[in-house]
Short mmCIF file of C-alpha atoms and ligand atoms in Angstrom, two decimals:
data_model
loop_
_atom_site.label_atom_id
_atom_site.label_comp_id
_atom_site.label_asym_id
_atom_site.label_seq_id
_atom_site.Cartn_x
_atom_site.Cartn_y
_atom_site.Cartn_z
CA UNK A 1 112.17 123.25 86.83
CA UNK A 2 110.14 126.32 87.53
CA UNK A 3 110.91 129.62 87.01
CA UNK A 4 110.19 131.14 90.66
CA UNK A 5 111.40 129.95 93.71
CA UNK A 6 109.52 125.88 95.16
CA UNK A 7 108.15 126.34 98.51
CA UNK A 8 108.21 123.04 100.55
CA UNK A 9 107.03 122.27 104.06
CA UNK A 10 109.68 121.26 106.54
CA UNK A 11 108.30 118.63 108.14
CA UNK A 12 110.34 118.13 111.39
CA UNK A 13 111.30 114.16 112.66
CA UNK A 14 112.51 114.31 115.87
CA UNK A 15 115.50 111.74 117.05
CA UNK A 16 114.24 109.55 119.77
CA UNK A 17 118.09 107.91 120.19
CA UNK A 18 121.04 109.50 119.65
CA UNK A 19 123.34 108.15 116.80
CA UNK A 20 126.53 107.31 117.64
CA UNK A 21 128.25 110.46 116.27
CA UNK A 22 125.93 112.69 118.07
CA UNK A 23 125.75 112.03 121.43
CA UNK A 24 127.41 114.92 122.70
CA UNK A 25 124.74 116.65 121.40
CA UNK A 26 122.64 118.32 124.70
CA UNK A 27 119.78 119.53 122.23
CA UNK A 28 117.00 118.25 120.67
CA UNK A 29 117.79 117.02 117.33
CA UNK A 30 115.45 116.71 114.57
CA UNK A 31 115.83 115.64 110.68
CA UNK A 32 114.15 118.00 108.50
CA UNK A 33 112.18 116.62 105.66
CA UNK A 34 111.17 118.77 102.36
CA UNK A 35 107.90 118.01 101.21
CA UNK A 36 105.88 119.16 98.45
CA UNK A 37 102.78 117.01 99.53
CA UNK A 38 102.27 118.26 103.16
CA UNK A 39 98.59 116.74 103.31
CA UNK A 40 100.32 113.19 103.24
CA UNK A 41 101.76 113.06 106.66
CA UNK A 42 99.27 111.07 108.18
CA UNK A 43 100.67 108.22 106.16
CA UNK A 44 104.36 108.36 107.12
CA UNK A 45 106.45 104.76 107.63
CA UNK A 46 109.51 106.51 107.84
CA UNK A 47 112.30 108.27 106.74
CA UNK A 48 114.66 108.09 103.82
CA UNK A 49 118.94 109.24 103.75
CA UNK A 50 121.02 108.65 100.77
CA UNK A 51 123.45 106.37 102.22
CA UNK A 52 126.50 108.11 100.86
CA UNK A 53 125.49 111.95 100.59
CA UNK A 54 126.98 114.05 103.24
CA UNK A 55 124.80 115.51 105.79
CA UNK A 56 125.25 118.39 109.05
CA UNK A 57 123.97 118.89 111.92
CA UNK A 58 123.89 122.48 112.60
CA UNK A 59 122.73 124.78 115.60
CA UNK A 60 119.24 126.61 114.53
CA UNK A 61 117.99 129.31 116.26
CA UNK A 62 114.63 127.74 117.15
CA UNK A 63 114.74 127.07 120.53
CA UNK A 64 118.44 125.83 120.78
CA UNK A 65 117.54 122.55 118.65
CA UNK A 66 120.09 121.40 116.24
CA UNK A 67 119.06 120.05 112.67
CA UNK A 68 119.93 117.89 110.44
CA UNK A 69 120.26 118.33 106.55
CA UNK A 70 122.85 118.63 103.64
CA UNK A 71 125.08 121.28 104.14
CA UNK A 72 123.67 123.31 101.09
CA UNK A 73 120.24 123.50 102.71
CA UNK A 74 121.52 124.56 105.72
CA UNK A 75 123.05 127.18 104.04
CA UNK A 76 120.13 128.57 102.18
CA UNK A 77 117.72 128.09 106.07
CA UNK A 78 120.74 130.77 106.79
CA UNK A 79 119.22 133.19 104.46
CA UNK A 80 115.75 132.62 105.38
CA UNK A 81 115.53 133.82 109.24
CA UNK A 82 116.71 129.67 110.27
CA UNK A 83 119.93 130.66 112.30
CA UNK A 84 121.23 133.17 114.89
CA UNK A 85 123.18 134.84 112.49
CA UNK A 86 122.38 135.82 108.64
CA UNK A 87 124.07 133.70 106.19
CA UNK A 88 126.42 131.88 108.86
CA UNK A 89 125.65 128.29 109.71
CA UNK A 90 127.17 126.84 113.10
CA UNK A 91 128.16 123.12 112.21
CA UNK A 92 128.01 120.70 114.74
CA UNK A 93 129.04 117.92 112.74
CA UNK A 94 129.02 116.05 109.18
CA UNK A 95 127.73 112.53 108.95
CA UNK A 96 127.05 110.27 105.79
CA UNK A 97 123.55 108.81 105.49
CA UNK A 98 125.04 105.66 106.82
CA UNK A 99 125.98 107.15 109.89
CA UNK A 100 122.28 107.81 110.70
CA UNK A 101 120.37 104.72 109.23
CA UNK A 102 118.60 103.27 111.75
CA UNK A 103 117.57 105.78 113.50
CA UNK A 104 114.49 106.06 115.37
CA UNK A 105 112.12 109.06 115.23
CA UNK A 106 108.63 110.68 115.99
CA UNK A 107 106.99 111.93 112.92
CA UNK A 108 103.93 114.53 113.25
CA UNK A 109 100.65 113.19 112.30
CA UNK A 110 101.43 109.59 111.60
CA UNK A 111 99.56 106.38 113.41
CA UNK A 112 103.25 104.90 114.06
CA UNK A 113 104.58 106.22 117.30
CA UNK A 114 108.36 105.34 116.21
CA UNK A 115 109.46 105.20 112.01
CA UNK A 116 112.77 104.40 111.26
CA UNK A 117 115.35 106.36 108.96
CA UNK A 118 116.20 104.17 106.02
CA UNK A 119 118.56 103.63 102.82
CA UNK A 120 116.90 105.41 99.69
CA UNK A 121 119.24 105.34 96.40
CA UNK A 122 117.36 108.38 94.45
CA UNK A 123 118.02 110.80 96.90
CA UNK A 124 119.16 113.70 94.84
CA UNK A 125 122.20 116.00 97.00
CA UNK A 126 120.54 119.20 95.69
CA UNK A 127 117.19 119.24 95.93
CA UNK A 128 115.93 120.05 99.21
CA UNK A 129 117.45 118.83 102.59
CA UNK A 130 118.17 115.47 101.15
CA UNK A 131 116.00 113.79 103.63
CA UNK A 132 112.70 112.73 102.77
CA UNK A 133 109.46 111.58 104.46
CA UNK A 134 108.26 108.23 103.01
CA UNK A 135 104.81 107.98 102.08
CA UNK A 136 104.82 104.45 100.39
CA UNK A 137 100.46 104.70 100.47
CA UNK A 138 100.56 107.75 97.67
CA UNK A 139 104.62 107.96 96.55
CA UNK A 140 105.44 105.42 94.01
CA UNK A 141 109.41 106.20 94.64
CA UNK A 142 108.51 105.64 98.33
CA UNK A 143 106.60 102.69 98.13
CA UNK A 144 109.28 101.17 95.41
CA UNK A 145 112.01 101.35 97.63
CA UNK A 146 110.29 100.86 100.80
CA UNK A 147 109.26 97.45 98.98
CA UNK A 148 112.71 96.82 97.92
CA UNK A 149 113.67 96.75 101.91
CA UNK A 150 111.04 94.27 102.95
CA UNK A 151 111.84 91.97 99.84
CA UNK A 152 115.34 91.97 100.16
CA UNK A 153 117.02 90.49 103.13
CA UNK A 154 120.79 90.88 101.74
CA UNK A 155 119.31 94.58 101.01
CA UNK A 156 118.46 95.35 104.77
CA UNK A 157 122.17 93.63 105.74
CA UNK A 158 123.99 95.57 103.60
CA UNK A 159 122.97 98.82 105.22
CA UNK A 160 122.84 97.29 109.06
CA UNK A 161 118.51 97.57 108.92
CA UNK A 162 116.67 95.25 111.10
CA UNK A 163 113.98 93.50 110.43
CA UNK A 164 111.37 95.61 112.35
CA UNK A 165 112.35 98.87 110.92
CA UNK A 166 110.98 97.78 107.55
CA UNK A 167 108.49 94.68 107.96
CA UNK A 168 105.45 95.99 109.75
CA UNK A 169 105.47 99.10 107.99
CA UNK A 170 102.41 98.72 105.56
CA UNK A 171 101.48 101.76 103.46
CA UNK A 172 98.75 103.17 105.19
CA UNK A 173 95.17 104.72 103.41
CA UNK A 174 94.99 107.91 103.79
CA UNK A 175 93.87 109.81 99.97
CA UNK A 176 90.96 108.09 98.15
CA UNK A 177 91.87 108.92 94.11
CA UNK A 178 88.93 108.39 92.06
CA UNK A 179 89.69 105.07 89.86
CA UNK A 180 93.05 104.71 91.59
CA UNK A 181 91.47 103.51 95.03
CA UNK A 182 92.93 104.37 98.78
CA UNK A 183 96.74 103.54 98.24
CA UNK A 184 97.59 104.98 94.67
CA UNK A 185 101.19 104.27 95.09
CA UNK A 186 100.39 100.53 95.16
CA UNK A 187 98.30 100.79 92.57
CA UNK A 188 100.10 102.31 89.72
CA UNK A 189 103.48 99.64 91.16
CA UNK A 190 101.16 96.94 90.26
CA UNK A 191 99.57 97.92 87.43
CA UNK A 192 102.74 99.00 85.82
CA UNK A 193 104.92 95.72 87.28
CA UNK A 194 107.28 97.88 88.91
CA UNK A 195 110.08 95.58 89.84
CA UNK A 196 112.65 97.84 92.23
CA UNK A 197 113.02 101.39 92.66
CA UNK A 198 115.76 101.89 90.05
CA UNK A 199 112.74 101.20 87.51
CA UNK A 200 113.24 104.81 86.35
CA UNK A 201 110.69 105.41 83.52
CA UNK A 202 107.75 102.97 85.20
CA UNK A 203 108.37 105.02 88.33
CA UNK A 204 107.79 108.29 86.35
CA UNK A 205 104.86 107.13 84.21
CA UNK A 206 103.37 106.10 87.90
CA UNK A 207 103.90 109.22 89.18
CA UNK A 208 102.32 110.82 86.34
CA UNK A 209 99.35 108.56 86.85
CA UNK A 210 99.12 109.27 90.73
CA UNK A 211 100.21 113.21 91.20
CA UNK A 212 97.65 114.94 88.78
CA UNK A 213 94.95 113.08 89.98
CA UNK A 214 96.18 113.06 93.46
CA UNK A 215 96.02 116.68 94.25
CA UNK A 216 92.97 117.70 92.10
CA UNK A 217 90.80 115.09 92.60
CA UNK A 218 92.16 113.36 96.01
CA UNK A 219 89.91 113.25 99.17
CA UNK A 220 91.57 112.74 102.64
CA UNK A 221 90.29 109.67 104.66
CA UNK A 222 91.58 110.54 107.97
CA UNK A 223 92.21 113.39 110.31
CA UNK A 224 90.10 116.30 110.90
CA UNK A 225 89.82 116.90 107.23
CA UNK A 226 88.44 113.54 106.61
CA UNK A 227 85.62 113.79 103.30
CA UNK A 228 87.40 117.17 102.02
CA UNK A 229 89.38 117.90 99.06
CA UNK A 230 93.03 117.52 98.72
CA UNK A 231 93.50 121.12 96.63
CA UNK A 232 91.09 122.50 99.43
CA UNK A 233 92.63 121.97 102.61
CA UNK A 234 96.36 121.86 102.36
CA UNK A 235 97.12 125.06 102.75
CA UNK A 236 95.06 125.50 106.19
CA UNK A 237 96.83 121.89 107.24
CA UNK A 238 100.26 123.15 106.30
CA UNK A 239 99.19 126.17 108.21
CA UNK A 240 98.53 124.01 111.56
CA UNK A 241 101.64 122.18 111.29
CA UNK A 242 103.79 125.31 111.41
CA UNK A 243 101.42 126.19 114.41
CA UNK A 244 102.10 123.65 116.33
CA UNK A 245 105.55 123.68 115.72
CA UNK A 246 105.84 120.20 113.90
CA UNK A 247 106.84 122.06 110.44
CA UNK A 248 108.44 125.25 108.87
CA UNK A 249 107.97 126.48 105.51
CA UNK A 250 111.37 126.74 103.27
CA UNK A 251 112.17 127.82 99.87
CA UNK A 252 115.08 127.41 96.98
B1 A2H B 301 107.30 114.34 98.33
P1 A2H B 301 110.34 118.21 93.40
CL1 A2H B 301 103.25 111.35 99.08
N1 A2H B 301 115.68 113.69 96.32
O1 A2H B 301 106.87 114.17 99.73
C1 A2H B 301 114.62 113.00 95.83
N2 A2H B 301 113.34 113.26 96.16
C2 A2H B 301 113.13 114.27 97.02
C3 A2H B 301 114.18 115.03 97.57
C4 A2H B 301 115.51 114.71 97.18
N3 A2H B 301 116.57 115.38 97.66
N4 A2H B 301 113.66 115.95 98.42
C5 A2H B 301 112.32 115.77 98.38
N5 A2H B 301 111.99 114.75 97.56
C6 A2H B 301 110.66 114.21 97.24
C7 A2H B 301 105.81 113.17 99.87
C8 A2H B 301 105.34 112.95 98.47
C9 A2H B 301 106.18 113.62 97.57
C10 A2H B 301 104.25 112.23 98.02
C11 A2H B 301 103.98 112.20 96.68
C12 A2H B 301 104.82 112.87 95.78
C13 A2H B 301 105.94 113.58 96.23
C14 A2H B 301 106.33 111.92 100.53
N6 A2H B 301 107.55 111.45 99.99
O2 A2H B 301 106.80 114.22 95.38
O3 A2H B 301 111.33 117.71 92.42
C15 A2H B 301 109.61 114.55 98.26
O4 A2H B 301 108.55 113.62 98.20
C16 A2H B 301 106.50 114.27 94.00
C17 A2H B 301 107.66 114.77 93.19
O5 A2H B 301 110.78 119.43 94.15
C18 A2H B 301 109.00 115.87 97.77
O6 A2H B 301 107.58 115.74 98.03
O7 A2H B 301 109.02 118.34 92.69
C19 A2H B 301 109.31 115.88 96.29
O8 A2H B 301 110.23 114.80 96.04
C20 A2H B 301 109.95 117.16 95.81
O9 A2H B 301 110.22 117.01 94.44
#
């Protein structure tokens, strides 16, 4: 990767119902999701966990709320002004993806009042928080596996998903790409026959096809920046989500 530190936007899903393992928790809880594509998160159907990687819920020191990520991002929010206490992360206890599937949250800026957290594969354990917002309208990973959940029933079982979590959850149009229409992610899965999400080199040639064009020629549909430029307005909509509250910027 790069040479200099990523940034990523936070983006901040709040739980709605505790899971099981939580509910001694008195605090808000939220799952933090690292984004490079901030601009997106009007078009949110939910959320994705690796089923198997090890996650923590920690005590920040934003308002009392406790967090949920990997343990190694917690540790580097610790060195960037995220706890009481430099470099010292308070656990308040480690859950497996599994543990939280299912879960219902409130995203910021999407249509659906509740999204669902759900099983993604290609989670990677060290790149960011290991949870990630799906945006299945202009992510071909995300729309790939979100597909793979709404094709496969035996898929859903095996991971304790209902029905509704996945079903009416339609990527949504939200980034007009010159050539690629309103929903590149479907797109570049259809033009390329993209079968499943473990179609590893389709999936990259799609996001090669998508990203490029997606941030320097993309124009938002929706929102208050509705007719402007991708590469024009995501910093000042990045800006208003860590205004409101709904998002914090972090870096490794
Ligand atoms: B992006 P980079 Cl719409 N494992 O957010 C796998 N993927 C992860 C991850 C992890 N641990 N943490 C973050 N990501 C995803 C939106 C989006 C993203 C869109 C289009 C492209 C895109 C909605 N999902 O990423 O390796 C997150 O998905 C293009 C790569 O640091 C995050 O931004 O470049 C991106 O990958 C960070 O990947």
């Amino acid at each position: 990767e790069g040479v200099g530190p990523q940034e990523y936007t936070l983006i901040k899903m709040k739980v709605l119902e505790k899971p099981a393992k939580l509910s001694a928790v008195n605090a808000p809880i939220y799952m933090v999701a690292a984004t490079l594509r901030p601009e997106t998160m009007y078009g949110q159907t939910n959320c994705w966990l690796h089923p198997d990687i090890k996650y923590i819920a920690w005590q920040t020191s934003r308002s009392s709320e406790v967090w949920i990520s990997t343990r190694r991002a917690a540790r580097n929010m610790s060195y960037q002004g995220f706890t009481a206490e430099e470099g010292k992360v308070v656990e308040i206890a480690e859950l497996t993806g599994q543990d939280l599937l299912g879960t219902p949250l409130a995203a910021p800026m999407t249509s659906h009042k509740v999204i669902y957290t759900l099983p993604m594969l290609s989670i990677k354990e060290d790149k960011g928080t290991g949870v990630v917002t799906s945006v299945p309208s202009d992510s071909p990973d995300d729309y790939a596996a979100l597909v793979d959940l709404q094709k496969k029933e035996a898929f859903r079982q095996k991971y304790g998903i209902k029905d509704e979590m996945v079903l009416p959850f339609e990527p949504v149009p939200i980034i007009e790409v010159p050539t690629l229409g309103k929903t590149c992610a479907v797109y570049a899965y259809e033009k390329l026959k993209i079968q499943s999400q473990n179609d590893k080199d389709k999936l990259a040639e799609a996001k090669e096809l998508c990203y490029l064009k997606g941030f320097y020629d993309g124009i938002l549909l929706v929102g208050e920046f509705a007719g402007r430029k991708v590469q024009d307005i995501k910093k000042d909509l990045q800006k208003k989500l860590v205004a409101a509250n709904e998002a914090e910027i972090y870096y490794e």
